[in-house]
PDB file of C-alpha atoms in Angstrom:
ATOM      1  CA  MET X   1       0.005  -0.004   0.002  1.00 56.00           C
ATOM      2  CA  LYS X   2       2.842   2.309   0.938  1.00 62.00           C
ATOM      3  CA  ARG X   3       4.649   1.519  -2.295  1.00 64.00           C
ATOM      4  CA  PHE X   4       1.481   2.287  -4.254  1.00 63.00           C
ATOM      5  CA  SER X   5       1.126   5.670  -2.494  1.00 70.00           C
ATOM      6  CA  VAL X   6       4.697   6.617  -3.306  1.00 65.00           C
ATOM      7  CA  GLY X   7       4.223   5.620  -6.939  1.00 67.00           C
ATOM      8  CA  LEU X   8       1.064   7.661  -7.155  1.00 63.00           C
ATOM      9  CA  LEU X   9       2.800  10.671  -5.638  1.00 64.00           C
ATOM     10  CA  VAL X  10       5.621  10.410  -8.212  1.00 63.00           C
ATOM     11  CA  VAL X  11       3.153  10.160 -11.094  1.00 63.00           C
ATOM     12  CA  VAL X  12       1.062  13.093  -9.868  1.00 62.00           C
ATOM     13  CA  SER X  13       4.189  15.239  -9.284  1.00 61.00           C
ATOM     14  CA  GLY X  14       5.408  14.435 -12.758  1.00 60.00           C
ATOM     15  CA  LEU X  15       2.083  15.372 -14.293  1.00 57.00           C
ATOM     16  CA  LEU X  16       1.978  18.635 -12.369  1.00 56.00           C
ATOM     17  CA  LEU X  17       5.527  19.500 -13.382  1.00 55.00           C
ATOM     18  CA  ALA X  18       4.865  18.728 -17.045  1.00 55.00           C
ATOM     19  CA  GLY X  19       1.638  20.708 -16.942  1.00 53.00           C
ATOM     20  CA  SER X  20       3.228  23.734 -15.319  1.00 54.00           C
ATOM     21  CA  THR X  21       6.097  23.715 -17.857  1.00 54.00           C
ATOM     22  CA  ALA X  22       3.653  23.619 -20.763  1.00 55.00           C
ATOM     23  CA  TRP X  23       1.551  26.331 -19.179  1.00 53.00           C
ATOM     24  CA  SER X  24       4.509  28.625 -18.515  1.00 60.00           C
ATOM     25  CA  GLN X  25       5.705  28.156 -22.121  1.00 63.00           C
ATOM     26  CA  ALA X  26       2.274  29.102 -23.418  1.00 66.00           C
ATOM     27  CA  GLU X  27       2.111  32.115 -21.112  1.00 76.00           C
ATOM     28  CA  ARG X  28       5.603  33.335 -21.981  1.00 85.00           C
ATOM     29  CA  ARG X  29       5.886  36.840 -23.392  1.00 91.00           C
ATOM     30  CA  PHE X  30       8.391  38.057 -25.957  1.00 94.00           C
ATOM     31  CA  SER X  31       9.376  41.601 -26.609  1.00 96.00           C
ATOM     32  CA  VAL X  32       9.842  42.311 -30.291  1.00 96.00           C
ATOM     33  CA  LYS X  33      11.182  45.692 -31.291  1.00 96.00           C
ATOM     34  CA  VAL X  34      10.053  46.765 -34.751  1.00 96.00           C
ATOM     35  CA  THR X  35      11.718  49.744 -36.417  1.00 96.00           C
ATOM     36  CA  VAL X  36      10.448  51.135 -39.676  1.00 96.00           C
ATOM     37  CA  ALA X  37      12.982  53.322 -41.452  1.00 96.00           C
ATOM     38  CA  GLU X  38      13.859  54.818 -44.792  1.00 96.00           C
ATOM     39  CA  ILE X  39      17.302  54.966 -46.330  1.00 95.00           C
ATOM     40  CA  SER X  40      18.035  57.413 -49.091  1.00 95.00           C
ATOM     41  CA  ASP X  41      20.820  58.762 -51.259  1.00 93.00           C
ATOM     42  CA  THR X  42      19.722  62.274 -50.394  1.00 92.00           C
ATOM     43  CA  ALA X  43      22.076  64.004 -48.016  1.00 92.00           C
ATOM     44  CA  GLY X  44      20.779  63.859 -44.459  1.00 91.00           C
ATOM     45  CA  LYS X  45      21.263  62.486 -41.005  1.00 94.00           C
ATOM     46  CA  ILE X  46      21.517  59.026 -39.607  1.00 95.00           C
ATOM     47  CA  ASP X  47      18.881  58.686 -36.928  1.00 95.00           C
ATOM     48  CA  PRO X  48      20.718  57.706 -33.703  1.00 95.00           C
ATOM     49  CA  ARG X  49      17.773  55.455 -32.701  1.00 94.00           C
ATOM     50  CA  ALA X  50      18.760  53.190 -35.595  1.00 94.00           C
ATOM     51  CA  ALA X  51      22.478  53.070 -34.868  1.00 94.00           C
ATOM     52  CA  ARG X  52      22.601  49.282 -34.835  1.00 93.00           C
ATOM     53  CA  LEU X  53      20.575  49.025 -38.026  1.00 94.00           C
ATOM     54  CA  ASP X  54      22.900  51.555 -39.678  1.00 94.00           C
ATOM     55  CA  ARG X  55      26.001  49.689 -38.533  1.00 92.00           C
ATOM     56  CA  ASN X  56      24.785  46.481 -40.185  1.00 91.00           C
ATOM     57  CA  LEU X  57      23.322  48.033 -43.317  1.00 92.00           C
ATOM     58  CA  ARG X  58      26.288  50.211 -44.036  1.00 91.00           C
ATOM     59  CA  GLN X  59      28.535  47.190 -44.530  1.00 87.00           C
ATOM     60  CA  LYS X  60      26.461  46.182 -47.536  1.00 88.00           C
ATOM     61  CA  PHE X  61      24.628  49.202 -48.890  1.00 91.00           C
ATOM     62  CA  LYS X  62      25.505  52.760 -49.758  1.00 92.00           C
ATOM     63  CA  TYR X  63      23.187  55.550 -48.620  1.00 94.00           C
ATOM     64  CA  ASN X  64      23.441  59.023 -47.194  1.00 95.00           C
ATOM     65  CA  SER X  65      20.534  59.276 -44.780  1.00 95.00           C
ATOM     66  CA  LEU X  66      18.583  56.993 -42.521  1.00 96.00           C
ATOM     67  CA  LYS X  67      15.337  58.227 -41.061  1.00 95.00           C
ATOM     68  CA  VAL X  68      13.292  56.292 -38.496  1.00 96.00           C
ATOM     69  CA  ILE X  69       9.630  56.487 -39.422  1.00 96.00           C
ATOM     70  CA  GLU X  70       8.253  54.422 -36.573  1.00 95.00           C
ATOM     71  CA  GLU X  71       9.520  52.437 -33.656  1.00 96.00           C
ATOM     72  CA  ARG X  72       7.327  49.946 -31.797  1.00 96.00           C
ATOM     73  CA  ARG X  73       7.937  47.472 -29.037  1.00 96.00           C
ATOM     74  CA  LEU X  74       5.462  44.612 -29.269  1.00 96.00           C
ATOM     75  CA  GLN X  75       4.771  42.327 -26.318  1.00 96.00           C
ATOM     76  CA  LEU X  76       3.638  39.022 -27.769  1.00 95.00           C
ATOM     77  CA  GLY X  77       2.837  35.579 -26.536  1.00 93.00           C
ATOM     78  CA  LEU X  78       3.278  32.422 -28.613  1.00 92.00           C
ATOM     79  CA  ASP X  79       0.998  32.421 -31.669  1.00 90.00           C
ATOM     80  CA  GLU X  80      -0.021  36.004 -30.990  1.00 93.00           C
ATOM     81  CA  VAL X  81       0.196  38.307 -34.021  1.00 94.00           C
ATOM     82  CA  GLY X  82       1.643  41.770 -33.683  1.00 94.00           C
ATOM     83  CA  SER X  83       0.961  44.237 -36.483  1.00 95.00           C
ATOM     84  CA  VAL X  84       2.600  47.505 -37.481  1.00 95.00           C
ATOM     85  CA  ALA X  85       1.142  49.692 -40.219  1.00 94.00           C
ATOM     86  CA  LEU X  86       3.713  50.700 -42.827  1.00 95.00           C
ATOM     87  CA  PRO X  87       3.741  53.843 -44.926  1.00 93.00           C
ATOM     88  CA  GLY X  88       1.327  53.262 -47.781  1.00 88.00           C
ATOM     89  CA  GLY X  89      -1.117  51.355 -45.608  1.00 90.00           C
ATOM     90  CA  ARG X  90       0.380  47.898 -45.832  1.00 92.00           C
ATOM     91  CA  MET X  91       0.863  45.817 -42.715  1.00 94.00           C
ATOM     92  CA  PHE X  92       3.960  44.269 -41.224  1.00 95.00           C
ATOM     93  CA  ARG X  93       3.251  41.301 -38.982  1.00 95.00           C
ATOM     94  CA  VAL X  94       5.211  39.227 -36.520  1.00 95.00           C
ATOM     95  CA  GLN X  95       4.009  36.057 -34.843  1.00 94.00           C
ATOM     96  CA  PRO X  96       6.168  34.100 -32.360  1.00 93.00           C
ATOM     97  CA  LEU X  97       5.607  30.401 -33.083  1.00 91.00           C
ATOM     98  CA  ASP X  98       8.011  28.468 -30.904  1.00 90.00           C
ATOM     99  CA  VAL X  99      10.970  28.989 -28.642  1.00 90.00           C
ATOM    100  CA  GLY X 100      13.849  26.593 -28.246  1.00 87.00           C
ATOM    101  CA  GLU X 101      17.592  26.350 -27.737  1.00 84.00           C
ATOM    102  CA  ARG X 102      18.274  27.952 -31.106  1.00 84.00           C
ATOM    103  CA  GLY X 103      16.062  30.894 -30.455  1.00 89.00           C
ATOM    104  CA  LEU X 104      12.616  32.184 -31.145  1.00 92.00           C
ATOM    105  CA  LEU X 105      10.884  30.939 -34.265  1.00 91.00           C
ATOM    106  CA  MET X 106       8.861  33.770 -35.725  1.00 93.00           C
ATOM    107  CA  ALA X 107       6.579  34.102 -38.694  1.00 94.00           C
ATOM    108  CA  VAL X 108       7.234  37.450 -40.309  1.00 94.00           C
ATOM    109  CA  GLY X 109       5.145  38.977 -43.027  1.00 93.00           C
ATOM    110  CA  TRP X 110       5.371  42.181 -45.003  1.00 93.00           C
ATOM    111  CA  GLU X 111       2.082  42.433 -46.789  1.00 92.00           C
ATOM    112  CA  GLY X 112       2.531  42.154 -50.545  1.00 89.00           C
ATOM    113  CA  GLU X 113       6.305  41.732 -50.282  1.00 90.00           C
ATOM    114  CA  VAL X 114       7.549  38.782 -48.314  1.00 91.00           C
ATOM    115  CA  MET X 115       6.532  36.089 -45.859  1.00 92.00           C
ATOM    116  CA  MET X 116       9.086  34.108 -43.923  1.00 91.00           C
ATOM    117  CA  ASP X 117       9.763  31.922 -40.914  1.00 91.00           C
ATOM    118  CA  MET X 118      12.906  32.703 -39.062  1.00 90.00           C
ATOM    119  CA  ARG X 119      14.518  31.399 -35.904  1.00 90.00           C
ATOM    120  CA  ALA X 120      16.579  33.983 -34.100  1.00 91.00           C
ATOM    121  CA  PRO X 121      18.187  34.110 -30.686  1.00 91.00           C
ATOM    122  CA  SER X 122      17.379  36.934 -28.326  1.00 92.00           C
ATOM    123  CA  ASN X 123      18.792  40.276 -29.458  1.00 92.00           C
ATOM    124  CA  HIS X 124      19.387  39.095 -33.048  1.00 93.00           C
ATOM    125  CA  LEU X 125      18.631  41.714 -35.650  1.00 94.00           C
ATOM    126  CA  LEU X 126      16.553  40.829 -38.689  1.00 94.00           C
ATOM    127  CA  VAL X 127      16.464  43.462 -41.385  1.00 94.00           C
ATOM    128  CA  ILE X 128      14.068  43.370 -44.346  1.00 95.00           C
ATOM    129  CA  GLY X 129      14.323  46.104 -46.911  1.00 93.00           C
ATOM    130  CA  GLY X 130      14.274  47.095 -50.508  1.00 91.00           C
ATOM    131  CA  PRO X 131      10.834  48.386 -51.460  1.00 91.00           C
ATOM    132  CA  ALA X 132      10.925  51.889 -52.878  1.00 90.00           C
ATOM    133  CA  HIS X 133       9.503  54.646 -50.705  1.00 89.00           C
ATOM    134  CA  ALA X 134       9.533  58.415 -51.114  1.00 86.00           C
ATOM    135  CA  GLY X 135      12.707  58.597 -53.129  1.00 87.00           C
ATOM    136  CA  GLY X 136      14.483  56.065 -50.977  1.00 92.00           C
ATOM    137  CA  GLN X 137      13.988  52.530 -49.797  1.00 94.00           C
ATOM    138  CA  LEU X 138      11.909  51.257 -46.933  1.00 95.00           C
ATOM    139  CA  VAL X 139      13.612  49.129 -44.273  1.00 96.00           C
ATOM    140  CA  VAL X 140      12.004  47.233 -41.401  1.00 96.00           C
ATOM    141  CA  SER X 141      14.098  45.721 -38.633  1.00 96.00           C
ATOM    142  CA  ILE X 142      12.947  43.431 -35.861  1.00 95.00           C
ATOM    143  CA  GLU X 143      14.764  42.428 -32.737  1.00 95.00           C
ATOM    144  CA  PRO X 144      13.322  39.787 -30.397  1.00 95.00           C
ATOM    145  CA  HIS X 145      14.233  40.157 -26.738  1.00 93.00           C
ATOM    146  CA  TYR X 146      13.413  37.570 -24.110  1.00 90.00           C
ATOM    147  CA  PRO X 147      15.129  36.048 -21.086  1.00 85.00           C
ATOM    148  CA  SER X 148      16.685  32.640 -21.638  1.00 73.00           C
ATOM    149  CA  ASP X 149      15.317  29.633 -19.704  1.00 64.00           C
TER     150      ASP X 149
ATOM    151  CA  MET A   1     -11.561  21.174 -38.978  1.00 65.00           C
ATOM    152  CA  GLU A   2     -14.894  22.809 -39.816  1.00 72.00           C
ATOM    153  CA  THR A   3     -13.298  26.231 -39.339  1.00 79.00           C
ATOM    154  CA  GLN A   4     -10.506  25.253 -41.720  1.00 80.00           C
ATOM    155  CA  GLN A   5     -12.998  24.108 -44.339  1.00 81.00           C
ATOM    156  CA  ARG A   6     -14.968  27.305 -43.903  1.00 81.00           C
ATOM    157  CA  ASP A   7     -11.810  29.401 -44.244  1.00 85.00           C
ATOM    158  CA  LEU A   8     -10.820  27.394 -47.324  1.00 85.00           C
ATOM    159  CA  ASN A   9     -14.141  28.088 -48.992  1.00 84.00           C
ATOM    160  CA  ALA A  10     -14.087  31.735 -47.946  1.00 84.00           C
ATOM    161  CA  TYR A  11     -10.521  32.119 -49.251  1.00 86.00           C
ATOM    162  CA  HIS A  12     -11.446  30.441 -52.506  1.00 83.00           C
ATOM    163  CA  ASP A  13     -14.400  32.815 -52.883  1.00 82.00           C
ATOM    164  CA  GLY A  14     -12.189  35.832 -52.109  1.00 81.00           C
ATOM    165  CA  GLU A  15     -14.035  36.561 -48.874  1.00 79.00           C
ATOM    166  CA  LEU A  16     -11.094  36.373 -46.463  1.00 81.00           C
ATOM    167  CA  ASN A  17      -9.523  39.751 -45.734  1.00 80.00           C
ATOM    168  CA  GLY A  18      -6.742  41.253 -43.671  1.00 83.00           C
ATOM    169  CA  LEU A  19      -5.335  39.209 -40.831  1.00 85.00           C
ATOM    170  CA  ARG A  20      -7.525  36.168 -41.462  1.00 84.00           C
ATOM    171  CA  ARG A  21      -6.363  36.053 -45.076  1.00 85.00           C
ATOM    172  CA  TRP A  22      -2.731  36.394 -44.036  1.00 87.00           C
ATOM    173  CA  MET A  23      -3.013  33.658 -41.444  1.00 88.00           C
ATOM    174  CA  PHE A  24      -4.821  31.347 -43.877  1.00 87.00           C
ATOM    175  CA  GLU A  25      -2.167  31.926 -46.540  1.00 87.00           C
ATOM    176  CA  ARG A  26       0.488  31.005 -44.016  1.00 87.00           C
ATOM    177  CA  ARG A  27      -1.359  27.761 -43.249  1.00 86.00           C
ATOM    178  CA  LEU A  28      -1.780  27.199 -46.964  1.00 86.00           C
ATOM    179  CA  ARG A  29       1.907  27.536 -47.668  1.00 85.00           C
ATOM    180  CA  ARG A  30       2.788  25.100 -44.934  1.00 86.00           C
ATOM    181  CA  SER A  31       0.171  22.457 -45.661  1.00 87.00           C
ATOM    182  CA  PRO A  32       0.382  20.442 -48.885  1.00 88.00           C
ATOM    183  CA  ARG A  33      -2.932  18.845 -47.980  1.00 88.00           C
ATOM    184  CA  LEU A  34      -4.627  22.232 -47.731  1.00 88.00           C
ATOM    185  CA  ARG A  35      -3.096  23.292 -51.039  1.00 89.00           C
ATOM    186  CA  ALA A  36      -4.355  20.100 -52.647  1.00 89.00           C
ATOM    187  CA  GLU A  37      -7.832  20.799 -51.268  1.00 88.00           C
ATOM    188  CA  LEU A  38      -7.743  24.322 -52.658  1.00 88.00           C
ATOM    189  CA  GLN A  39      -6.580  23.040 -56.063  1.00 87.00           C
ATOM    190  CA  ALA A  40      -9.354  20.443 -56.034  1.00 87.00           C
ATOM    191  CA  LEU A  41     -11.842  23.186 -55.241  1.00 84.00           C
ATOM    192  CA  GLU A  42     -10.493  25.325 -58.061  1.00 85.00           C
ATOM    193  CA  ARG A  43     -10.641  22.380 -60.476  1.00 83.00           C
ATOM    194  CA  LEU A  44     -14.194  21.686 -59.417  1.00 82.00           C
ATOM    195  CA  THR A  45     -15.170  25.308 -59.953  1.00 80.00           C
ATOM    196  CA  ARG A  46     -13.514  25.350 -63.376  1.00 79.00           C
ATOM    197  CA  CYS A  47     -15.185  22.119 -64.274  1.00 76.00           C
ATOM    198  CA  ILE A  48     -18.597  23.460 -63.287  1.00 73.00           C
ATOM    199  CA  GLN A  49     -17.990  26.701 -65.110  1.00 69.00           C
ATOM    200  CA  THR A  50     -16.767  25.126 -68.332  1.00 70.00           C
ATOM    201  CA  SER A  51     -18.958  22.073 -68.452  1.00 65.00           C
ATOM    202  CA  ASP A  52     -21.496  21.959 -71.165  1.00 58.00           C
ATOM    203  CA  PRO A  53     -24.417  20.127 -69.669  1.00 56.00           C
ATOM    204  CA  GLU A  54     -25.695  17.464 -72.020  1.00 54.00           C
ATOM    205  CA  PRO A  55     -29.240  16.355 -71.851  1.00 52.00           C
ATOM    206  CA  ALA A  56     -29.471  12.957 -70.163  1.00 50.00           C
ATOM    207  CA  SER A  57     -30.033  10.088 -72.492  1.00 48.00           C
ATOM    208  CA  VAL A  58     -33.563   8.887 -72.002  1.00 50.00           C
ATOM    209  CA  ASP A  59     -32.991   5.233 -72.811  1.00 54.00           C
ATOM    210  CA  VAL A  60     -29.517   3.807 -72.225  1.00 54.00           C
ATOM    211  CA  TRP A  61     -30.591   0.293 -71.340  1.00 58.00           C
ATOM    212  CA  ASP A  62     -30.138  -1.059 -74.873  1.00 56.00           C
ATOM    213  CA  ALA A  63     -26.541   0.081 -74.922  1.00 55.00           C
ATOM    214  CA  ILE A  64     -25.826  -1.426 -71.473  1.00 59.00           C
ATOM    215  CA  ALA A  65     -27.599  -4.715 -72.164  1.00 59.00           C
ATOM    216  CA  LEU A  66     -25.521  -5.313 -75.292  1.00 59.00           C
ATOM    217  CA  ARG A  67     -22.323  -5.075 -73.250  1.00 62.00           C
ATOM    218  CA  LEU A  68     -23.326  -7.294 -70.322  1.00 67.00           C
ATOM    219  CA  PRO A  69     -22.495 -10.740 -71.864  1.00 67.00           C
ATOM    220  CA  ALA A  70     -19.063  -9.481 -72.933  1.00 70.00           C
ATOM    221  CA  ILE A  71     -18.367  -8.167 -69.409  1.00 72.00           C
ATOM    222  CA  ASP A  72     -19.500 -11.475 -67.841  1.00 75.00           C
ATOM    223  CA  ALA A  73     -17.230 -13.438 -70.158  1.00 75.00           C
ATOM    224  CA  GLN A  74     -14.294 -11.191 -69.328  1.00 75.00           C
ATOM    225  CA  SER A  75     -14.864 -11.638 -65.576  1.00 77.00           C
ATOM    226  CA  ASP A  76     -15.025 -15.443 -65.925  1.00 78.00           C
ATOM    227  CA  ALA A  77     -11.812 -15.498 -67.904  1.00 77.00           C
ATOM    228  CA  LEU A  78     -10.086 -13.410 -65.257  1.00 77.00           C
ATOM    229  CA  ARG A  79     -11.329 -15.706 -62.444  1.00 74.00           C
ATOM    230  CA  ARG A  80     -10.119 -18.817 -64.298  1.00 75.00           C
ATOM    231  CA  GLY A  81      -6.777 -17.270 -64.982  1.00 71.00           C
ATOM    232  CA  ALA A  82      -6.425 -16.259 -61.331  1.00 61.00           C
ATOM    233  CA  GLY A  83      -7.274 -19.821 -60.172  1.00 57.00           C
ATOM    234  CA  ALA A  84      -4.499 -21.306 -62.300  1.00 50.00           C
ATOM    235  CA  ARG A  85      -1.784 -19.037 -61.018  1.00 48.00           C
ATOM    236  CA  PRO A  86      -0.399 -18.880 -57.499  1.00 43.00           C
ATOM    237  CA  THR A  87      -1.816 -15.869 -55.662  1.00 43.00           C
ATOM    238  CA  LEU A  88      -0.673 -13.691 -52.842  1.00 43.00           C
ATOM    239  CA  ALA A  89      -3.960 -14.240 -51.030  1.00 47.00           C
ATOM    240  CA  GLY A  90      -2.351 -16.768 -48.720  1.00 45.00           C
ATOM    241  CA  ALA A  91       0.357 -14.328 -47.824  1.00 45.00           C
ATOM    242  CA  ASP A  92      -2.030 -11.453 -47.047  1.00 52.00           C
ATOM    243  CA  TRP A  93      -2.317 -12.285 -43.361  1.00 47.00           C
ATOM    244  CA  ARG A  94       1.450 -12.306 -43.081  1.00 53.00           C
ATOM    245  CA  VAL A  95       1.715  -8.906 -44.706  1.00 51.00           C
ATOM    246  CA  ALA A  96      -1.013  -7.576 -42.410  1.00 55.00           C
ATOM    247  CA  TYR A  97       0.694  -9.157 -39.392  1.00 56.00           C
ATOM    248  CA  PHE A  98       4.142  -7.806 -40.138  1.00 59.00           C
ATOM    249  CA  ARG A  99       3.066  -4.339 -41.246  1.00 65.00           C
ATOM    250  CA  PRO A 100       2.871  -2.843 -37.707  1.00 66.00           C
ATOM    251  CA  LEU A 101       6.180  -4.479 -36.831  1.00 67.00           C
ATOM    252  CA  ALA A 102       7.765  -3.002 -39.932  1.00 63.00           C
ATOM    253  CA  ALA A 103       6.345   0.403 -39.045  1.00 66.00           C
ATOM    254  CA  VAL A 104       7.819   0.178 -35.537  1.00 69.00           C
ATOM    255  CA  ALA A 105      11.173  -0.881 -36.986  1.00 68.00           C
ATOM    256  CA  VAL A 106      11.206   2.050 -39.415  1.00 62.00           C
ATOM    257  CA  ALA A 107      10.234   4.484 -36.627  1.00 68.00           C
ATOM    258  CA  ALA A 108      12.987   3.111 -34.390  1.00 71.00           C
ATOM    259  CA  ALA A 109      15.535   3.459 -37.206  1.00 65.00           C
ATOM    260  CA  LEU A 110      14.437   7.025 -37.844  1.00 64.00           C
ATOM    261  CA  ALA A 111      14.640   7.855 -34.140  1.00 66.00           C
ATOM    262  CA  LEU A 112      18.156   6.380 -34.021  1.00 63.00           C
ATOM    263  CA  VAL A 113      19.235   8.387 -37.071  1.00 56.00           C
ATOM    264  CA  LEU A 114      17.778  11.579 -35.571  1.00 57.00           C
ATOM    265  CA  TYR A 115      19.438  10.858 -32.204  1.00 58.00           C
ATOM    266  CA  LEU A 116      22.804  10.272 -33.824  1.00 56.00           C
ATOM    267  CA  GLY A 117      22.383  13.314 -36.042  1.00 52.00           C
ATOM    268  CA  VAL A 118      21.357  15.644 -33.277  1.00 50.00           C
ATOM    269  CA  MET A 119      23.376  14.367 -30.336  1.00 51.00           C
ATOM    270  CA  GLN A 120      26.582  13.432 -32.065  1.00 48.00           C
ATOM    271  CA  GLY A 121      26.848  15.117 -35.438  1.00 46.00           C
ATOM    272  CA  GLY A 122      24.453  18.027 -35.015  1.00 46.00           C
ATOM    273  CA  ALA A 123      25.263  21.338 -36.625  1.00 47.00           C
ATOM    274  CA  PRO A 124      26.410  24.081 -34.273  1.00 49.00           C
ATOM    275  CA  PRO A 125      23.799  26.717 -33.476  1.00 49.00           C
ATOM    276  CA  VAL A 126      23.541  29.453 -36.074  1.00 55.00           C
ATOM    277  CA  PRO A 127      22.748  32.971 -34.867  1.00 61.00           C
ATOM    278  CA  GLY A 128      19.815  33.544 -37.193  1.00 66.00           C
ATOM    279  CA  MET A 129      18.238  31.000 -39.481  1.00 81.00           C
ATOM    280  CA  ILE A 130      15.673  31.597 -42.169  1.00 83.00           C
ATOM    281  CA  ARG A 131      13.647  28.431 -42.356  1.00 82.00           C
ATOM    282  CA  TRP A 132      11.224  29.397 -45.022  1.00 83.00           C
ATOM    283  CA  LEU A 133      10.868  32.389 -47.336  1.00 85.00           C
ATOM    284  CA  ASP A 134       8.291  33.362 -49.922  1.00 86.00           C
ATOM    285  CA  THR A 135       8.472  36.571 -51.931  1.00 84.00           C
ATOM    286  CA  GLY A 136       5.808  35.520 -54.417  1.00 83.00           C
ATOM    287  CA  GLY A 137       8.404  35.233 -57.177  1.00 84.00           C
ATOM    288  CA  ARG A 138      10.162  38.485 -56.458  1.00 83.00           C
ATOM    289  CA  SER A 139      13.960  38.469 -56.417  1.00 87.00           C
ATOM    290  CA  VAL A 140      15.559  38.470 -53.005  1.00 86.00           C
ATOM    291  CA  MET A 141      19.050  38.570 -51.493  1.00 87.00           C
ATOM    292  CA  VAL A 142      19.659  37.015 -48.082  1.00 87.00           C
ATOM    293  CA  LEU A 143      22.795  37.968 -46.162  1.00 85.00           C
ATOM    294  CA  GLU A 144      23.093  35.633 -43.213  1.00 74.00           C
ATOM    295  CA  ASP A 145      26.776  36.059 -42.478  1.00 59.00           C
ATOM    296  CA  GLN A 146      26.407  39.264 -40.557  1.00 56.00           C
ATOM    297  CA  GLY A 147      27.160  37.850 -37.114  1.00 68.00           C
ATOM    298  CA  ASP A 148      24.387  39.330 -35.045  1.00 83.00           C
ATOM    299  CA  ALA A 149      22.186  40.307 -37.954  1.00 89.00           C
ATOM    300  CA  THR A 150      20.392  38.789 -40.930  1.00 91.00           C
ATOM    301  CA  ILE A 151      19.508  40.977 -43.880  1.00 92.00           C
ATOM    302  CA  VAL A 152      16.801  40.100 -46.368  1.00 92.00           C
ATOM    303  CA  TRP A 153      16.847  42.497 -49.291  1.00 92.00           C
ATOM    304  CA  LEU A 154      14.038  42.573 -51.832  1.00 91.00           C
ATOM    305  CA  LEU A 155      15.368  43.420 -55.285  1.00 88.00           C
ATOM    306  CA  GLU A 156      13.743  45.076 -58.207  1.00 77.00           C
ATOM    307  CA  ASP A 157      12.159  42.503 -60.496  1.00 68.00           C
ATOM    308  CA  GLY A 158      14.590  40.893 -62.873  1.00 54.00           C
ATOM    309  CA  ALA A 159      17.679  41.782 -60.830  1.00 50.00           C
ATOM    310  CA  SER A 160      18.532  38.216 -59.894  1.00 46.00           C
ATOM    311  CA  GLU A 161      17.010  34.891 -59.004  1.00 45.00           C
ATOM    312  CA  GLY A 162      14.456  34.655 -56.261  1.00 46.00           C
ATOM    313  CA  GLY A 163      11.124  33.260 -55.290  1.00 49.00           C
ATOM    314  CA  SER A 164      10.316  30.945 -52.490  1.00 49.00           C
ATOM    315  CA  GLY A 165      12.127  28.166 -50.803  1.00 50.00           C
ATOM    316  CA  GLU A 166      13.320  26.507 -47.678  1.00 48.00           C
ATOM    317  CA  ALA A 167      16.621  27.104 -45.972  1.00 46.00           C
ATOM    318  CA  VAL A 168      18.414  25.336 -43.128  1.00 37.00           C
TER     319      VAL A 168
END
């Protein structure tokens, strides 16, 4: 009888532990910083808010000004969709799908331009750009931030 | 399942908008089964639209009755031929019996391969990994060797190759 009780306790504890882990994963929140910017050949300033974006872009592209149009910090749970309206009325969407050792798997969509799934560790910078906008090119960067397990 | 079917029909009819359309297109791109269902729906619609309804034949019995003896004779010939040759019927129970065992063996082999691949020969973690990308045919350049950044650059049409695909 005693052995049965101990076994039952172990099973119940295991179930509770598994349940709480699954629950905490589902309840986890991720901060995703979305920056909408425009790069242009026209002489101008580099917005200091986009210093990191500029540092990475400048290695590959030539431009004279970088203007931040919008900066948003989305707080999202798994499977929750965060949307940012882009100039011209199109939507940019981010949806955390899964988190693991290799980072946060996100579905990213720029309406009418690109849809992608990307896994990125916390603080990784994803830059999507290219579409023409107001004499320059539109750039959207996203940076997921979340504490590791 | 019903919701998915409803969304499929609504998408096919052009009634899904905004976020619901985006989310459905994502599901569509990931699910070959859903794509097949959509294609089947499109085929059916085309078929209905292009079909030229013929008036039903009033009396087809004469045509069928003429063919019946020939069909009977063909069936008899097939049965006789089957009786003369060894069949697999006797082995059917063995196939049915071993099928689950074979499935378990295949699953175990796959698990072993995955274990060996992940635990012993697994690739080192990559900072950022694009797993799937779809630009709807538009040219794209992906720069993943940036250390702490990944750049996806959409090019003007015709600049280089692009489209959709899977990456590591």
